[in-house]
Amino acid sequence: MTMGNQTQSLLTHPALVTRVGCVGHRFTRDSARLASKEIPGLTSQLQDVYAALEAAAAAIHHRHASVFSPSVPVTRLVSSLASGADLVAQQALPDAWPSEIILPMPAARFRLDFPVVASEAEPHSRTVFDNELERLTARPGTRILTLPDPGSDPTPGYGSASAMILANCDILIAVWDGDEQNRADCDGKPAAMLKPAGTAWTMREAVRRSIPTVWLDLASGKARFVTASAEPTRLFAVDEVDCRAGPLGERLEDILAPPGSMQGHGGTSNVLLQLDDALNETERSGSRRFAYDALVRLLSGRVPRLYIPFRPMSERAHEWDDYLASAPQASGPLAQTLKEVLLPRFAAFDTLAQVYGHSYRSAYVAVFLLSALAVFVGLLSLFDWGDASPVAVKGWAALGELVLISAIILIVRSGRRRRSHQRWLDYRALAETLRHLRFLSMVGAAGAAPRTTRLETPGPDSWRSETWQLWYARATIRQLGLPTGDLSPEYCWQLLQQVREGDLAEQASYHRANHHNLHQVHHRLHEFGDFLFGSTAGVLLAFFLVPWFIYATGLATWLGSTDAAVFAYLKWVKPYVTLLGASLPALGGALAGIRVHGDFEGFALRSERTAGAIHSLTLELLQEQGHADLAGTTRVLQACARVMSDDIEAWEALYGRKTLVFPA
């Protein structure tokens, strides 16, 4: 498949980024699980795995060059820089790999877990830690995130660091002693009995979350995948094949390659074609599909417009400037990445959703109105058009009706061919998912962004449970990376304040205005429909009452002949009664069809409920600001994203069934 020219497309192709987590045993006074003599062997094993990952990423980038940016693939190591395996993994890192360090506690407190003086049993001293931290800080591309001080017991800090590593890695490398006895001991234990935040505990969590986990077995020198065991008394099943021989590349392909592109798949899948369409969308300055917008503006007391302008991308590139300026670590690398990577993609999909939303909704409005107009035009042949031949009049009326019916068919077929309905839903769902990332990424929780059903429902020919939208969102999340600095209570307070005054206030204002406008549109459509049907009844009633009036008032005597008067009246009024008696109900039915299809009342109520939920969240957020701890902040931010996603979920559930069809 040949993609279009990337330089002319509206969307940026995502860079290929792989996030590699690393956990393992530490050098400690009371444990001999990792010995200093094993460092050279461990370093060699890590370098081999790094090289295999780098080669696999390069091969994936080459095979799927059409969907990735031409920039060199990036592989990023995520670890906590603890004594032992973590520190060795950083020292063995290739020069081109950036690092993301998650310190389980402030560095001044963390260094106390290292011995004062290096020894054979504990070669990583405080000086080694200080030097390595200084080296990594000065290294380009390094991001260092510091978790809050856990207090006297460091275990929760290590647990939080391990959980954040798992939440921000695509593949996990685990340095574990792994001899049969220890493996049996750990495998047989329930999760609660494993050492919290220990290597076995983290491996178990990774396997539970379906994160591919590579076990570096120092005894055998092999690097093998571990998976969930079918035996109830054992946690891990261990592959016999060294993953560097091929399985590592296959797993990475499963994670990074676009959906529908598996080797051996017959032809090009619809999922990949849809991704192709998205990546080759071009910028629109506006839309001339104005029927829906004009109807809504008329019914809400505003002046309709024949052209709907969209903000150019050059302007939208600055729409988050104030938001990001008020963010914690506003000058940090994450804020810059949000502006350069996330914002252009959100703005592009938001604009595209507007483009196809106007296209789809204007299509169904036009189809309903044109169907009513076709009835009106077809009945014009009932009138006497002077010298015109009745046959010619009927021919012209039939031709006019044919033109309108043809226009309806063309609109429906064109909408289906352009996939306006599907693209609108796809782009809107993805835009809202990307919107949530701007605050979730600030606590390292971008991977936990709520996903709507549309993002998680693959096409019928997808070879894995992933849509192109979810693939694109995940590719974007990989590029964003982690925040930097100390995620202190002050950081959390400032972030909660920013989300309350920015995201929640913006969404609450939108939903209040949306509720008002849609309720007004629904009410006026209902009223106008009632008026049209009432007018039809009035026309028909007048048709019968006028003859009665002629007889009852003696007007027939004045006219000279009762029968002649009635006959003249009926002859004159017949075409008008027929025209109005058919056209008014047709127009009323068209407006009712628009009202039901658009479900303005349902969406107005949904916006009202969402505004109420946002108000409750605002109160909860204010309460959380009093504590401003990282766990509570993350929970509240995820709740904010979930409420906003629930609104999109309900919208998708309704409109997902309302495809563009012929009026019936």
Tab-separated table of C-alpha atoms in Angstrom, residues 349-633:
chain	number	residue	atom	x	y	z
A	349	PHE	CA	-8.569	15.375	14.912
A	350	ASP	CA	-10.811	17.962	16.559
A	351	THR	CA	-11.005	19.916	13.293
A	352	LEU	CA	-11.523	16.777	11.231
A	353	ALA	CA	-14.336	15.714	13.558
A	354	GLN	CA	-15.994	19.065	12.863
A	355	VAL	CA	-15.502	18.623	9.107
A	356	TYR	CA	-17.120	15.204	8.973
A	357	GLY	CA	-19.657	16.040	11.679
A	358	HIS	CA	-21.027	18.897	9.566
A	359	SER	CA	-20.889	16.675	6.496
A	360	TYR	CA	-22.865	13.819	8.090
A	361	ARG	CA	-25.414	15.901	9.983
A	362	SER	CA	-26.000	18.301	7.096
A	363	ALA	CA	-26.534	15.276	4.869
A	364	TYR	CA	-29.365	13.848	6.953
A	365	VAL	CA	-30.946	17.295	7.418
A	366	ALA	CA	-30.789	17.898	3.653
A	367	VAL	CA	-32.173	14.435	2.872
A	368	PHE	CA	-35.216	14.922	5.103
A	369	LEU	CA	-35.923	18.443	3.811
A	370	LEU	CA	-35.409	17.497	0.168
A	371	SER	CA	-37.805	14.585	0.545
A	372	ALA	CA	-40.501	17.017	1.720
A	373	LEU	CA	-39.625	19.414	-1.104
A	374	ALA	CA	-39.952	16.566	-3.629
A	375	VAL	CA	-43.571	16.065	-2.535
A	376	PHE	CA	-44.234	19.790	-2.962
A	377	VAL	CA	-42.652	19.953	-6.445
A	378	GLY	CA	-44.452	16.820	-7.623
A	379	LEU	CA	-47.834	18.362	-6.750
A	380	LEU	CA	-47.252	21.605	-8.644
A	381	SER	CA	-48.610	19.890	-11.760
A	382	LEU	CA	-52.100	20.175	-10.239
A	383	PHE	CA	-52.207	23.914	-10.955
A	384	ASP	CA	-53.291	25.621	-14.122
A	385	TRP	CA	-50.182	27.274	-15.576
A	386	GLY	CA	-51.941	29.320	-18.237
A	387	ASP	CA	-50.958	28.513	-21.798
A	388	ALA	CA	-48.615	25.726	-20.753
A	389	SER	CA	-49.625	22.271	-21.872
A	390	PRO	CA	-50.850	20.074	-18.981
A	391	VAL	CA	-48.588	17.330	-20.288
A	392	ALA	CA	-45.590	19.696	-20.251
A	393	VAL	CA	-46.448	20.880	-16.744
A	394	LYS	CA	-46.651	17.325	-15.470
A	395	GLY	CA	-43.404	16.514	-17.255
A	396	TRP	CA	-41.576	19.442	-15.683
A	397	ALA	CA	-42.985	18.622	-12.236
A	398	ALA	CA	-41.943	14.988	-12.605
A	399	LEU	CA	-38.496	16.114	-13.755
A	400	GLY	CA	-38.150	18.406	-10.751
A	401	GLU	CA	-39.153	15.595	-8.429
A	402	LEU	CA	-36.675	13.282	-10.161
A	403	VAL	CA	-33.889	15.840	-9.705
A	404	LEU	CA	-34.640	16.097	-5.981
A	405	ILE	CA	-34.842	12.330	-5.519
A	406	SER	CA	-31.574	11.999	-7.445
A	407	ALA	CA	-30.018	14.622	-5.165
A	408	ILE	CA	-31.103	12.591	-2.130
A	409	ILE	CA	-29.567	9.436	-3.584
A	410	LEU	CA	-26.380	11.320	-4.445
A	411	ILE	CA	-26.092	12.809	-0.937
A	412	VAL	CA	-26.581	9.431	0.759
A	413	ARG	CA	-24.223	7.578	-1.598
A	414	SER	CA	-21.611	10.330	-1.336
A	415	GLY	CA	-21.778	10.291	2.471
A	416	ARG	CA	-21.382	6.535	2.536
A	417	ARG	CA	-18.510	6.629	0.062
A	418	ARG	CA	-16.672	9.325	2.044
A	419	ARG	CA	-17.467	7.439	5.282
A	420	SER	CA	-18.509	10.738	6.849
A	421	HIS	CA	-20.400	9.042	9.665
A	422	GLN	CA	-17.591	6.640	10.595
A	423	ARG	CA	-14.856	9.255	10.286
A	424	TRP	CA	-16.796	11.707	12.430
A	425	LEU	CA	-17.182	9.157	15.220
A	426	ASP	CA	-13.595	7.899	14.902
A	427	TYR	CA	-12.008	11.340	14.884
A	428	ARG	CA	-14.132	12.717	17.711
A	429	ALA	CA	-13.448	9.705	19.962
A	430	LEU	CA	-9.708	9.982	19.319
A	431	ALA	CA	-9.645	13.769	19.792
A	432	GLU	CA	-11.277	13.477	23.216
A	433	THR	CA	-8.884	10.703	24.247
A	434	LEU	CA	-5.921	12.867	23.267
A	435	ARG	CA	-7.423	15.809	25.185
A	436	HIS	CA	-7.266	13.855	28.456
A	437	LEU	CA	-3.571	13.131	27.979
A	438	ARG	CA	-2.564	16.722	28.610
A	439	PHE	CA	-3.297	16.398	32.344
A	440	LEU	CA	-2.955	12.634	32.863
A	441	SER	CA	0.593	12.727	31.460
A	442	MET	CA	1.584	15.187	34.178
A	443	VAL	CA	1.300	12.432	36.794
A	444	GLY	CA	2.668	9.658	34.568
A	445	ALA	CA	-0.817	8.198	34.058
A	446	ALA	CA	-1.288	8.810	30.330
A	447	GLY	CA	-1.467	5.070	29.718
A	448	ALA	CA	-4.504	4.894	32.011
A	449	ALA	CA	-6.577	7.273	29.887
A	450	PRO	CA	-10.156	5.941	29.610
A	451	ARG	CA	-10.930	4.383	26.244
A	452	THR	CA	-14.336	4.514	24.681
A	453	THR	CA	-15.878	1.421	23.135
A	454	ARG	CA	-15.105	2.779	19.686
A	455	LEU	CA	-11.375	2.898	20.451
A	456	GLU	CA	-11.424	-0.693	21.697
A	457	THR	CA	-13.644	-2.342	19.070
A	458	PRO	CA	-11.529	-3.611	16.175
A	459	GLY	CA	-12.784	-4.020	12.653
A	460	PRO	CA	-14.024	-7.441	11.501
A	461	ASP	CA	-10.767	-8.127	9.674
A	462	SER	CA	-8.353	-6.909	12.340
A	463	TRP	CA	-5.909	-9.595	13.393
A	464	ARG	CA	-5.695	-8.309	16.955
A	465	SER	CA	-7.938	-6.537	19.429
A	466	GLU	CA	-6.878	-3.001	18.543
A	467	THR	CA	-8.324	-0.256	16.389
A	468	TRP	CA	-6.226	2.194	14.421
A	469	GLN	CA	-7.386	4.962	16.779
A	470	LEU	CA	-6.122	3.102	19.840
A	471	TRP	CA	-2.854	2.323	18.051
A	472	TYR	CA	-2.416	6.023	17.210
A	473	ALA	CA	-3.247	7.073	20.787
A	474	ARG	CA	-0.715	4.591	22.190
A	475	ALA	CA	1.940	5.738	19.731
A	476	THR	CA	1.320	9.303	20.897
A	477	ILE	CA	1.509	8.301	24.574
A	478	ARG	CA	4.907	6.688	23.944
A	479	GLN	CA	6.189	9.937	22.489
A	480	LEU	CA	5.003	12.057	25.412
A	481	GLY	CA	7.093	10.400	28.095
A	482	LEU	CA	7.101	11.195	31.802
A	483	PRO	CA	7.098	14.527	33.642
A	484	THR	CA	10.242	15.771	35.345
A	485	GLY	CA	10.886	17.134	38.789
A	486	ASP	CA	9.455	16.406	42.207
A	487	LEU	CA	5.831	15.241	42.276
A	488	SER	CA	5.444	16.879	45.665
A	489	PRO	CA	2.207	17.980	47.343
A	490	GLU	CA	2.872	21.465	45.949
A	491	TYR	CA	3.147	20.027	42.430
A	492	CYS	CA	-0.109	18.107	42.911
A	493	TRP	CA	-1.896	21.163	44.314
A	494	GLN	CA	-0.863	23.287	41.343
A	495	LEU	CA	-1.918	20.581	38.883
A	496	LEU	CA	-5.323	20.145	40.518
A	497	GLN	CA	-5.808	23.911	40.439
A	498	GLN	CA	-4.911	23.967	36.766
A	499	VAL	CA	-7.326	21.152	35.879
A	500	ARG	CA	-10.121	22.741	37.920
A	501	GLU	CA	-9.748	26.174	36.335
A	502	GLY	CA	-8.887	24.866	32.876
A	503	ASP	CA	-10.255	21.471	31.854
A	504	LEU	CA	-13.265	21.232	34.167
A	505	ALA	CA	-14.345	24.863	33.802
A	506	GLU	CA	-14.036	24.622	30.014
A	507	GLN	CA	-16.057	21.408	29.817
A	508	ALA	CA	-18.706	22.636	32.269
A	509	SER	CA	-19.193	25.821	30.235
A	510	TYR	CA	-19.476	23.814	27.006
A	511	HIS	CA	-22.067	21.403	28.403
A	512	ARG	CA	-24.196	24.150	29.942
A	513	ALA	CA	-24.316	26.024	26.631
A	514	ASN	CA	-24.881	22.791	24.722
A	515	HIS	CA	-27.772	21.829	26.989
A	516	HIS	CA	-29.426	25.225	26.477
A	517	ASN	CA	-29.008	25.244	22.688
A	518	LEU	CA	-30.072	21.650	22.072
A	519	HIS	CA	-33.072	21.917	24.381
A	520	GLN	CA	-34.144	25.042	22.488
A	521	VAL	CA	-33.709	23.342	19.097
A	522	HIS	CA	-35.693	20.301	20.241
A	523	HIS	CA	-38.499	22.446	21.652
A	524	ARG	CA	-38.832	24.615	18.540
A	525	LEU	CA	-38.694	21.675	16.143
A	526	HIS	CA	-41.452	20.071	18.176
A	527	GLU	CA	-43.522	23.255	18.175
A	528	PHE	CA	-43.074	23.878	14.459
A	529	GLY	CA	-43.978	20.265	13.661
A	530	ASP	CA	-47.146	20.608	15.724
A	531	PHE	CA	-47.951	23.849	13.906
A	532	LEU	CA	-47.557	22.195	10.486
A	533	PHE	CA	-49.826	19.283	11.367
A	534	GLY	CA	-52.339	21.673	12.955
A	535	SER	CA	-52.233	23.816	9.803
A	536	THR	CA	-52.987	20.743	7.704
A	537	ALA	CA	-56.032	20.057	9.838
A	538	GLY	CA	-57.074	23.707	9.449
A	539	VAL	CA	-56.771	23.569	5.649
A	540	LEU	CA	-58.878	20.420	5.448
A	541	LEU	CA	-61.430	21.806	7.886
A	542	ALA	CA	-61.752	24.976	5.798
A	543	PHE	CA	-62.205	22.832	2.704
A	544	PHE	CA	-65.375	21.357	4.247
A	545	LEU	CA	-66.602	24.439	6.108
A	546	VAL	CA	-66.696	26.828	3.132
A	547	PRO	CA	-69.427	24.884	1.213
A	548	TRP	CA	-71.425	24.632	4.420
A	549	PHE	CA	-71.007	28.368	4.896
A	550	ILE	CA	-72.264	29.021	1.341
A	551	TYR	CA	-75.413	27.003	1.988
A	552	ALA	CA	-75.984	28.168	5.555
A	553	THR	CA	-75.706	31.915	4.921
A	554	GLY	CA	-77.707	32.078	1.706
A	555	LEU	CA	-74.639	33.289	-0.144
A	556	ALA	CA	-75.533	30.822	-2.909
A	557	THR	CA	-78.674	32.894	-3.730
A	558	TRP	CA	-76.584	36.018	-4.174
A	559	LEU	CA	-74.170	34.072	-6.377
A	560	GLY	CA	-77.081	32.866	-8.505
A	561	SER	CA	-76.575	29.119	-8.283
A	562	THR	CA	-75.699	27.055	-5.280
A	563	ASP	CA	-74.288	24.133	-7.213
A	564	ALA	CA	-72.352	26.377	-9.563
A	565	ALA	CA	-70.875	28.337	-6.642
A	566	VAL	CA	-69.789	25.214	-4.809
A	567	PHE	CA	-68.410	23.688	-7.995
A	568	ALA	CA	-66.424	26.843	-8.741
A	569	TYR	CA	-65.051	26.895	-5.220
A	570	LEU	CA	-64.059	23.241	-5.316
A	571	LYS	CA	-62.391	23.628	-8.693
A	572	TRP	CA	-60.391	26.632	-7.529
A	573	VAL	CA	-59.401	25.336	-4.114
A	574	LYS	CA	-58.712	21.688	-5.014
A	575	PRO	CA	-55.035	22.051	-6.081
A	576	TYR	CA	-54.249	24.237	-3.072
A	577	VAL	CA	-55.856	21.830	-0.632
A	578	THR	CA	-54.092	18.877	-2.244
A	579	LEU	CA	-50.746	20.705	-2.228
A	580	LEU	CA	-51.009	21.895	1.371
A	581	GLY	CA	-52.667	18.684	2.598
A	582	ALA	CA	-49.691	16.658	1.351
A	583	SER	CA	-46.789	19.121	1.658
A	584	LEU	CA	-47.402	20.372	5.181
A	585	PRO	CA	-47.455	16.857	6.733
A	586	ALA	CA	-44.424	15.953	4.581
A	587	LEU	CA	-42.508	18.928	5.970
A	588	GLY	CA	-43.730	18.166	9.484
A	589	GLY	CA	-42.626	14.565	9.091
A	590	ALA	CA	-39.236	15.726	7.798
A	591	LEU	CA	-38.760	17.964	10.846
A	592	ALA	CA	-39.848	15.114	13.131
A	593	GLY	CA	-37.337	12.850	11.382
A	594	ILE	CA	-34.579	15.418	11.936
A	595	ARG	CA	-35.594	15.778	15.582
A	596	VAL	CA	-35.616	12.023	16.213
A	597	HIS	CA	-32.456	11.339	14.217
A	598	GLY	CA	-30.588	14.150	15.941
A	599	ASP	CA	-32.032	13.281	19.376
A	600	PHE	CA	-31.540	16.858	20.506
A	601	GLU	CA	-33.495	16.269	23.705
A	602	GLY	CA	-31.422	13.207	24.622
A	603	PHE	CA	-28.145	15.029	24.098
A	604	ALA	CA	-29.403	18.072	25.955
A	605	LEU	CA	-30.194	15.873	28.969
A	606	ARG	CA	-26.820	14.146	28.620
A	607	SER	CA	-25.020	17.491	28.649
A	608	GLU	CA	-27.026	18.518	31.713
A	609	ARG	CA	-25.993	15.329	33.538
A	610	THR	CA	-22.377	15.721	32.471
A	611	ALA	CA	-22.328	19.324	33.703
A	612	GLY	CA	-23.680	18.065	37.043
A	613	ALA	CA	-21.025	15.344	37.222
A	614	ILE	CA	-18.314	17.903	36.455
A	615	HIS	CA	-19.661	20.117	39.239
A	616	SER	CA	-19.394	17.183	41.662
A	617	LEU	CA	-15.876	16.487	40.426
A	618	THR	CA	-14.953	20.116	40.977
A	619	LEU	CA	-16.038	19.849	44.608
A	620	GLU	CA	-14.102	16.577	44.985
A	621	LEU	CA	-11.065	18.176	43.412
A	622	LEU	CA	-11.266	21.117	45.814
A	623	GLN	CA	-11.382	18.670	48.701
A	624	GLU	CA	-8.423	16.724	47.307
A	625	GLN	CA	-6.398	19.930	47.046
A	626	GLY	CA	-6.361	19.998	50.841
A	627	HIS	CA	-4.353	16.748	50.826
A	628	ALA	CA	-2.672	17.012	47.410
A	629	ASP	CA	-0.909	13.657	47.546
A	630	LEU	CA	0.132	11.905	44.337
A	631	ALA	CA	-2.138	8.865	44.701
A	632	GLY	CA	-5.223	10.982	45.401
A	633	THR	CA	-4.376	13.438	42.627
